[in-house]
GROMACS .gro file of C-alpha atoms in nm:
model
  345
    1ARG     CA    1   0.000   0.000   0.000
    2SER     CA    2   0.297   0.228   0.049
    3SER     CA    3   0.430   0.437  -0.234
    4GLN     CA    4   0.788   0.351  -0.138
    5GLN     CA    5   0.852  -0.018  -0.104
    6GLY     CA    6   1.149  -0.242  -0.136
    7ALA     CA    7   1.351  -0.522   0.006
    8GLY     CA    8   1.702  -0.646   0.037
    9SER     CA    9   1.872  -0.965  -0.058
   10GLY     CA   10   2.171  -1.169   0.027
   11ASP     CA   11   2.377  -1.441  -0.130
   12GLY     CA   12   2.133  -1.644  -0.336
   13SER     CA   13   1.831  -1.451  -0.226
   14PRO     CA   14   1.594  -1.177  -0.320
   15SER     CA   15   1.404  -0.959  -0.091
   16SER     CA   16   1.074  -0.794  -0.110
   17ALA     CA   17   0.894  -0.523   0.078
   18ALA     CA   18   0.553  -0.542   0.229
   19ALA     CA   19   0.288  -0.317   0.375
   20GLU     CA   20   0.150  -0.290   0.723
   21THR     CA   21  -0.162  -0.506   0.700
   22PRO     CA   22  -0.053  -0.865   0.636
   23SER     CA   23  -0.402  -0.991   0.713
   24SER     CA   24  -0.534  -0.858   0.382
   25GLU     CA   25  -0.407  -0.854   0.026
   26ASP     CA   26  -0.398  -0.477  -0.021
   27PHE     CA   27  -0.019  -0.468  -0.043
   28SER     CA   28   0.233  -0.509  -0.318
   29LEU     CA   29   0.584  -0.647  -0.328
   30SER     CA   30   0.845  -0.461  -0.526
   31LEU     CA   31   1.195  -0.599  -0.578
   32LEU     CA   32   1.486  -0.395  -0.453
   33ASP     CA   33   1.777  -0.632  -0.506
   34THR     CA   34   1.838  -0.999  -0.581
   35ASN     CA   35   2.087  -1.240  -0.732
   36LEU     CA   36   1.830  -1.510  -0.804
   37PRO     CA   37   1.720  -1.603  -1.158
   38ALA     CA   38   1.400  -1.424  -1.259
   39GLU     CA   39   1.176  -1.733  -1.243
   40ALA     CA   40   1.301  -1.834  -0.898
   41GLU     CA   41   1.263  -1.475  -0.775
   42THR     CA   42   0.899  -1.473  -0.884
   43GLU     CA   43   0.838  -1.802  -0.699
   44LEU     CA   44   1.001  -1.670  -0.383
   45ARG     CA   45   0.798  -1.348  -0.407
   46SER     CA   46   0.481  -1.560  -0.427
   47PHE     CA   47   0.591  -1.758  -0.120
   48ILE     CA   48   0.653  -1.437   0.080
   49ALA     CA   49   0.320  -1.287  -0.035
   50LYS     CA   50   0.132  -1.592   0.096
   51ARG     CA   51   0.310  -1.563   0.431
   52LEU     CA   52   0.222  -1.195   0.452
   53THR     CA   53  -0.141  -1.262   0.367
   54LYS     CA   54  -0.161  -1.518   0.648
   55GLY     CA   55  -0.003  -1.273   0.892
   56ALA     CA   56   0.290  -1.510   0.944
   57LEU     CA   57   0.560  -1.239   0.957
   58PHE     CA   58   0.633  -1.037   1.269
   59GLU     CA   59   0.852  -0.729   1.266
   60GLY     CA   60   1.214  -0.812   1.348
   61MET     CA   61   1.156  -1.186   1.405
   62GLY     CA   62   1.301  -1.415   1.141
   63ASN     CA   63   1.153  -1.746   1.025
   64VAL     CA   64   1.305  -2.043   0.847
   65ALA     CA   65   1.117  -2.260   0.598
   66SER     CA   66   1.182  -2.498   0.312
   67VAL     CA   67   1.105  -2.347  -0.028
   68GLY     CA   68   1.087  -2.517  -0.369
   69LEU     CA   69   1.233  -2.297  -0.642
   70SER     CA   70   1.313  -2.343  -1.012
   71ILE     CA   71   1.686  -2.374  -0.960
   72PRO     CA   72   1.904  -2.678  -1.036
   73GLU     CA   73   1.941  -2.792  -0.675
   74TYR     CA   74   1.625  -2.887  -0.485
   75LYS     CA   75   1.426  -2.741  -0.199
   76VAL     CA   76   1.637  -2.489  -0.014
   77GLY     CA   77   1.621  -2.340   0.332
   78CYS     CA   78   1.492  -1.985   0.332
   79TYR     CA   79   1.538  -1.742   0.619
   80TYR     CA   80   1.303  -1.445   0.586
   81CYS     CA   81   1.252  -1.146   0.811
   82CYS     CA   82   1.022  -0.844   0.793
   83PHE     CA   83   1.136  -0.510   0.934
   84GLN     CA   84   1.095  -0.135   0.915
   85HIS     CA   85   1.372   0.120   0.915
   86GLU     CA   86   1.451   0.216   1.276
   87ASN     CA   87   1.376   0.586   1.231
   88LEU     CA   88   1.059   0.520   1.032
   89LEU     CA   89   0.943   0.274   1.297
   90GLU     CA   90   0.973   0.541   1.567
   91THR     CA   91   0.788   0.790   1.347
   92ALA     CA   92   0.510   0.544   1.273
   93THR     CA   93   0.469   0.476   1.644
   94LEU     CA   94   0.424   0.846   1.715
   95GLU     CA   95   0.205   0.911   1.412
   96SER     CA   96  -0.002   0.599   1.359
   97ASP     CA   97  -0.162   0.736   1.045
   98ILE     CA   98   0.166   0.716   0.857
   99ASN     CA   99   0.197   0.394   0.659
  100ALA     CA  100   0.574   0.341   0.655
  101PRO     CA  101   0.715   0.088   0.409
  102GLU     CA  102   0.829  -0.247   0.539
  103TYR     CA  103   1.107  -0.461   0.400
  104VAL     CA  104   1.143  -0.835   0.374
  105VAL     CA  105   1.491  -0.981   0.349
  106CYS     CA  106   1.534  -1.340   0.233
  107PHE     CA  107   1.852  -1.547   0.261
  108LEU     CA  108   1.868  -1.884   0.087
  109GLY     CA  109   2.098  -2.157   0.219
  110GLY     CA  110   2.144  -2.531   0.217
  111SER     CA  111   1.940  -2.613   0.526
  112GLU     CA  112   1.582  -2.553   0.634
  113LYS     CA  113   1.678  -2.595   0.999
  114ASP     CA  114   1.677  -2.280   1.210
  115THR     CA  115   2.024  -2.336   1.359
  116PHE     CA  116   2.144  -1.991   1.252
  117ARG     CA  117   1.819  -1.799   1.303
  118LEU     CA  118   1.941  -1.598   1.604
  119GLU     CA  119   2.261  -1.496   1.424
  120LEU     CA  120   2.062  -1.383   1.121
  121ASP     CA  121   1.817  -1.193   1.342
  122LYS     CA  122   2.113  -0.997   1.480
  123TYR     CA  123   2.241  -0.945   1.126
  124ILE     CA  124   1.907  -0.796   1.020
  125GLN     CA  125   1.894  -0.582   1.336
  126SER     CA  126   2.224  -0.421   1.236
  127LEU     CA  127   2.089  -0.358   0.885
  128LYS     CA  128   1.770  -0.211   1.030
  129ILE     CA  129   1.967   0.044   1.233
  130ASN     CA  130   2.202   0.147   0.951
  131LEU     CA  131   1.965   0.131   0.655
  132ASP     CA  132   1.961   0.442   0.439
  133LEU     CA  133   1.700   0.470   0.167
  134GLU     CA  134   1.916   0.682  -0.059
  135GLN     CA  135   2.015   0.491  -0.372
  136LYS     CA  136   2.382   0.583  -0.341
  137THR     CA  137   2.406   0.437   0.010
  138LEU     CA  138   2.198   0.141  -0.098
  139GLU     CA  139   2.447   0.044  -0.369
  140THR     CA  140   2.764   0.113  -0.170
  141CYS     CA  141   2.664  -0.010   0.178
  142VAL     CA  142   2.336  -0.198   0.202
  143ASN     CA  143   2.372  -0.432  -0.094
  144PRO     CA  144   2.732  -0.540  -0.010
  145TYR     CA  145   2.623  -0.593   0.351
  146LEU     CA  146   2.337  -0.818   0.242
  147ARG     CA  147   2.552  -1.013   0.000
  148SER     CA  148   2.809  -1.092   0.271
  149TRP     CA  149   2.549  -1.254   0.502
  150PHE     CA  150   2.682  -1.606   0.450
  151GLU     CA  151   3.044  -1.520   0.528
  152ASN     CA  152   2.961  -1.300   0.825
  153ALA     CA  153   2.673  -1.484   0.994
  154ILE     CA  154   2.708  -1.850   0.894
  155CYS     CA  155   3.080  -1.922   0.847
  156PRO     CA  156   3.243  -1.804   1.177
  157ILE     CA  157   3.211  -2.148   1.342
  158GLN     CA  158   3.366  -2.317   1.039
  159ARG     CA  159   3.653  -2.068   1.029
  160VAL     CA  160   3.728  -2.121   1.399
  161VAL     CA  161   3.735  -2.500   1.353
  162GLN     CA  162   3.975  -2.466   1.060
  163LEU     CA  163   4.196  -2.222   1.254
  164PHE     CA  164   4.223  -2.417   1.580
  165GLN     CA  165   4.208  -2.777   1.454
  166GLU     CA  166   4.310  -3.007   1.746
  167LYS     CA  167   4.335  -2.706   1.980
  168LEU     CA  168   3.959  -2.662   1.946
  169ALA     CA  169   3.919  -2.888   2.253
  170PHE     CA  170   4.057  -2.604   2.470
  171LEU     CA  171   3.805  -2.360   2.325
  172LEU     CA  172   3.516  -2.600   2.387
  173HIS     CA  173   3.635  -2.649   2.747
  174ALA     CA  174   3.652  -2.271   2.803
  175ALA     CA  175   3.298  -2.228   2.666
  176LEU     CA  176   3.150  -2.502   2.886
  177SER     CA  177   3.331  -2.389   3.202
  178TYR     CA  178   3.267  -2.015   3.148
  179THR     CA  179   3.640  -1.951   3.162
  180PRO     CA  180   3.728  -1.591   3.066
  181VAL     CA  181   3.910  -1.576   2.732
  182GLU     CA  182   4.145  -1.302   2.615
  183VAL     CA  183   4.234  -1.279   2.245
  184LYS     CA  184   4.558  -1.101   2.157
  185ASN     CA  185   4.718  -0.998   1.826
  186ALA     CA  186   4.420  -1.104   1.617
  187ASP     CA  187   4.252  -0.920   1.332
  188GLU     CA  188   3.899  -0.795   1.388
  189ARG     CA  189   3.725  -1.077   1.202
  190THR     CA  190   3.916  -1.352   1.385
  191GLU     CA  191   3.845  -1.193   1.722
  192LYS     CA  192   3.474  -1.170   1.639
  193ASP     CA  193   3.473  -1.530   1.512
  194ILE     CA  194   3.623  -1.660   1.837
  195SER     CA  195   3.378  -1.457   2.043
  196ARG     CA  196   3.083  -1.590   1.843
  197PHE     CA  197   3.208  -1.947   1.870
  198LEU     CA  198   3.241  -1.921   2.249
  199ALA     CA  199   2.891  -1.775   2.275
  200ALA     CA  200   2.745  -2.045   2.051
  201ALA     CA  201   2.924  -2.327   2.240
  202SER     CA  202   2.830  -2.208   2.591
  203LEU     CA  203   2.525  -2.337   2.776
  204GLN     CA  204   2.377  -1.988   2.804
  205GLY     CA  205   2.000  -2.019   2.800
  206LEU     CA  206   2.019  -2.392   2.869
  207VAL     CA  207   2.117  -2.380   3.237
  208GLN     CA  208   1.962  -2.165   3.506
  209GLU     CA  209   2.049  -1.797   3.467
  210GLY     CA  210   2.163  -1.773   3.829
  211THR     CA  211   2.394  -2.070   3.779
  212MET     CA  212   2.551  -1.911   3.474
  213THR     CA  213   2.603  -1.579   3.654
  214SER     CA  214   2.761  -1.748   3.956
  215LEU     CA  215   2.990  -1.954   3.735
  216CYS     CA  216   3.099  -1.647   3.540
  217ILE     CA  217   3.177  -1.462   3.865
  218ALA     CA  218   3.365  -1.759   4.010
  219MET     CA  219   3.575  -1.812   3.696
  220THR     CA  220   3.646  -1.440   3.658
  221GLU     CA  221   3.771  -1.420   4.017
  222GLU     CA  222   4.015  -1.704   3.946
  223GLN     CA  223   4.234  -1.486   3.726
  224HIS     CA  224   4.499  -1.751   3.687
  225LYS     CA  225   4.242  -1.958   3.499
  226SER     CA  226   4.179  -1.698   3.229
  227MET     CA  227   4.271  -1.848   2.893
  228ILE     CA  228   4.485  -1.636   2.661
  229ILE     CA  229   4.480  -1.690   2.284
  230ASP     CA  230   4.774  -1.538   2.099
  231CYS     CA  231   4.708  -1.511   1.724
  232SER     CA  232   5.038  -1.347   1.627
  233GLY     CA  233   5.159  -1.660   1.445
  234PRO     CA  234   5.005  -1.882   1.175
  235GLN     CA  235   4.859  -2.105   1.447
  236PRO     CA  236   4.702  -1.967   1.766
  237GLN     CA  237   4.904  -2.021   2.083
  238LEU     CA  238   4.706  -2.092   2.399
  239HIS     CA  239   4.809  -2.015   2.757
  240ASN     CA  240   4.636  -2.131   3.079
  241ALA     CA  241   4.419  -2.361   2.867
  242GLY     CA  242   4.228  -2.657   3.009
  243SER     CA  243   4.063  -2.955   2.850
  244ASN     CA  244   3.907  -3.291   2.929
  245ARG     CA  245   3.822  -3.615   2.751
  246PHE     CA  246   3.468  -3.498   2.668
  247CYS     CA  247   3.590  -3.189   2.480
  248GLU     CA  248   3.868  -3.385   2.307
  249ASP     CA  249   3.618  -3.642   2.177
  250TRP     CA  250   3.393  -3.368   2.039
  251MET     CA  251   3.695  -3.188   1.891
  252HIS     CA  252   3.751  -3.493   1.668
  253ALA     CA  253   3.391  -3.472   1.548
  254PHE     CA  254   3.452  -3.111   1.438
  255VAL     CA  255   3.790  -3.181   1.277
  256ASN     CA  256   3.651  -3.482   1.087
  257GLY     CA  257   3.370  -3.260   0.960
  258THR     CA  258   3.609  -3.018   0.790
  259GLU     CA  259   3.638  -3.250   0.488
  260GLY     CA  260   3.279  -3.176   0.384
  261GLY     CA  261   3.315  -2.801   0.439
  262ASN     CA  262   2.948  -2.751   0.527
  263PRO     CA  263   2.900  -2.473   0.786
  264PHE     CA  264   2.551  -2.600   0.869
  265LEU     CA  265   2.705  -2.934   0.967
  266PHE     CA  266   2.943  -2.763   1.211
  267ARG     CA  267   2.653  -2.585   1.378
  268GLN     CA  268   2.463  -2.913   1.412
  269ILE     CA  269   2.768  -3.077   1.573
  270LEU     CA  270   2.788  -2.782   1.814
  271GLU     CA  271   2.421  -2.821   1.908
  272ASN     CA  272   2.472  -3.194   1.966
  273PHE     CA  273   2.776  -3.115   2.182
  274LYS     CA  274   2.566  -2.886   2.404
  275LEU     CA  275   2.277  -3.132   2.415
  276LYS     CA  276   2.508  -3.407   2.543
  277ALA     CA  277   2.653  -3.171   2.807
  278ILE     CA  278   2.301  -3.085   2.929
  279GLN     CA  279   2.207  -3.454   2.940
  280ASP     CA  280   2.515  -3.527   3.153
  281ILE     CA  281   2.431  -3.238   3.390
  282ASN     CA  282   2.074  -3.366   3.432
  283ASN     CA  283   2.194  -3.722   3.493
  284LEU     CA  284   2.439  -3.602   3.758
  285LYS     CA  285   2.166  -3.398   3.930
  286ARG     CA  286   1.943  -3.705   3.939
  287PHE     CA  287   2.222  -3.917   4.091
  288ILE     CA  288   2.290  -3.647   4.351
  289ARG     CA  289   1.923  -3.644   4.457
  290GLN     CA  290   1.938  -4.021   4.499
  291ALA     CA  291   2.272  -4.000   4.683
  292GLU     CA  292   2.120  -3.779   4.953
  293MET     CA  293   1.956  -4.095   5.090
  294ASN     CA  294   2.151  -4.380   4.934
  295HIS     CA  295   2.524  -4.453   4.965
  296TYR     CA  296   2.519  -4.678   4.660
  297ALA     CA  297   2.383  -4.385   4.457
  298LEU     CA  298   2.678  -4.180   4.584
  299PHE     CA  299   2.910  -4.439   4.432
  300LYS     CA  300   2.709  -4.418   4.107
  301CYS     CA  301   2.767  -4.040   4.111
  302TYR     CA  302   3.138  -4.093   4.149
  303MET     CA  303   3.158  -4.351   3.869
  304PHE     CA  304   2.951  -4.128   3.641
  305LEU     CA  305   3.185  -3.832   3.701
  306LYS     CA  306   3.486  -4.053   3.645
  307ASN     CA  307   3.360  -4.197   3.316
  308CYS     CA  308   3.169  -3.911   3.151
  309GLY     CA  309   3.486  -3.724   3.051
  310SER     CA  310   3.373  -3.384   3.179
  311GLY     CA  311   3.357  -3.441   3.555
  312ASP     CA  312   3.562  -3.128   3.628
  313ILE     CA  313   3.305  -2.900   3.461
  314LEU     CA  314   2.995  -3.086   3.581
  315LEU     CA  315   3.109  -3.065   3.943
  316LYS     CA  316   3.151  -2.687   3.916
  317ILE     CA  317   2.804  -2.645   3.768
  318VAL     CA  318   2.621  -2.861   4.023
  319LYS     CA  319   2.823  -2.709   4.308
  320VAL     CA  320   2.692  -2.364   4.216
  321GLU     CA  321   2.335  -2.487   4.164
  322HIS     CA  322   2.326  -2.678   4.495
  323ALA     CA  323   2.499  -2.412   4.706
  324GLU     CA  324   2.179  -2.342   4.902
  325MET     CA  325   2.080  -2.708   4.950
  326PRO     CA  326   2.258  -2.860   5.256
  327GLU     CA  327   2.208  -3.230   5.173
  328ALA     CA  328   2.304  -3.192   4.808
  329ARG     CA  329   2.595  -2.965   4.899
  330SER     CA  330   2.737  -3.229   5.131
  331VAL     CA  331   2.712  -3.489   4.851
  332VAL     CA  332   2.898  -3.256   4.612
  333THR     CA  333   3.167  -3.196   4.878
  334VAL     CA  334   3.225  -3.572   4.914
  335LEU     CA  335   3.239  -3.610   4.535
  336GLU     CA  336   3.496  -3.330   4.513
  337GLU     CA  337   3.714  -3.512   4.767
  338PHE     CA  338   3.682  -3.840   4.579
  339MET     CA  339   3.773  -3.676   4.248
  340ARG     CA  340   4.065  -3.490   4.407
  341GLU     CA  341   4.205  -3.808   4.557
  342THR     CA  342   4.165  -3.990   4.225
  343SER     CA  343   4.350  -3.718   4.032
  344VAL     CA  344   4.633  -3.716   4.287
  345ALA     CA  345   4.660  -4.093   4.270
   0.00000   0.00000   0.00000
């Protein structure tokens, strides 16, 4: 319905703009930029129009779906997100009678899974803040930004795996244990890649928020445990790095995956890594509850910690979570002593 409409695109994707009332069909989609063939672009535009008509797009929240297009491959994964320019959004809020144009950005990739949806949401948020409707800025800033979506939002995990290789186990251990990490002598992209990898590999959002905060505080106070990554040479040098059998086993899964070179595969491995860590934490918690009343269950706790490969990290997590529970805290204290004696022996 708006007189000025448009959309942006990324690598292998067009984009279209939409109006404010997705519940009706009184809107039009006009193409702003794409690198899709004309026939495939028309099909994608039809797909987006149907979603808009059903009211299936919410401002600033991306969706991922499988889309069949007339291109040589097959069905592809499509991330699509509807947004308004930040300044126009504020104006429209103050003056509700103004019908500001909306934009739909579509990125096409090799997977319909939403493993990278949060990263792409952040990518669109940055575009939304910096978008300028002037054609000159559009060609020099917006279009190049959209076309680099795959390299900037999808590939960081793959680049970190290729950079660290066998040393990736130390990075995984730091992410799980909330160990502070300092990156030195690295270029801006490498530093951002490492930061994104650590964030993606941590259990943030999967363990209790209070637990995560307490762990971060505890690890930050232990300054001697901060891990330092020196990127001055061809291979990163690590100082004060820790690892365990669990992280080393998963490191091999990542390194073996480099042959295929599929960034979506690396993200899936990372999600499986976190899922297994959460399963181990939940199993240990269950054993601890049983051990409060059963000495045999205490032995099961000990054997589980000894055999799971990540007993050092699991003990820290449950210790923080059970700090206010006297019976559970006493079980954790005994387990710490057992593990300490075993390591000394």
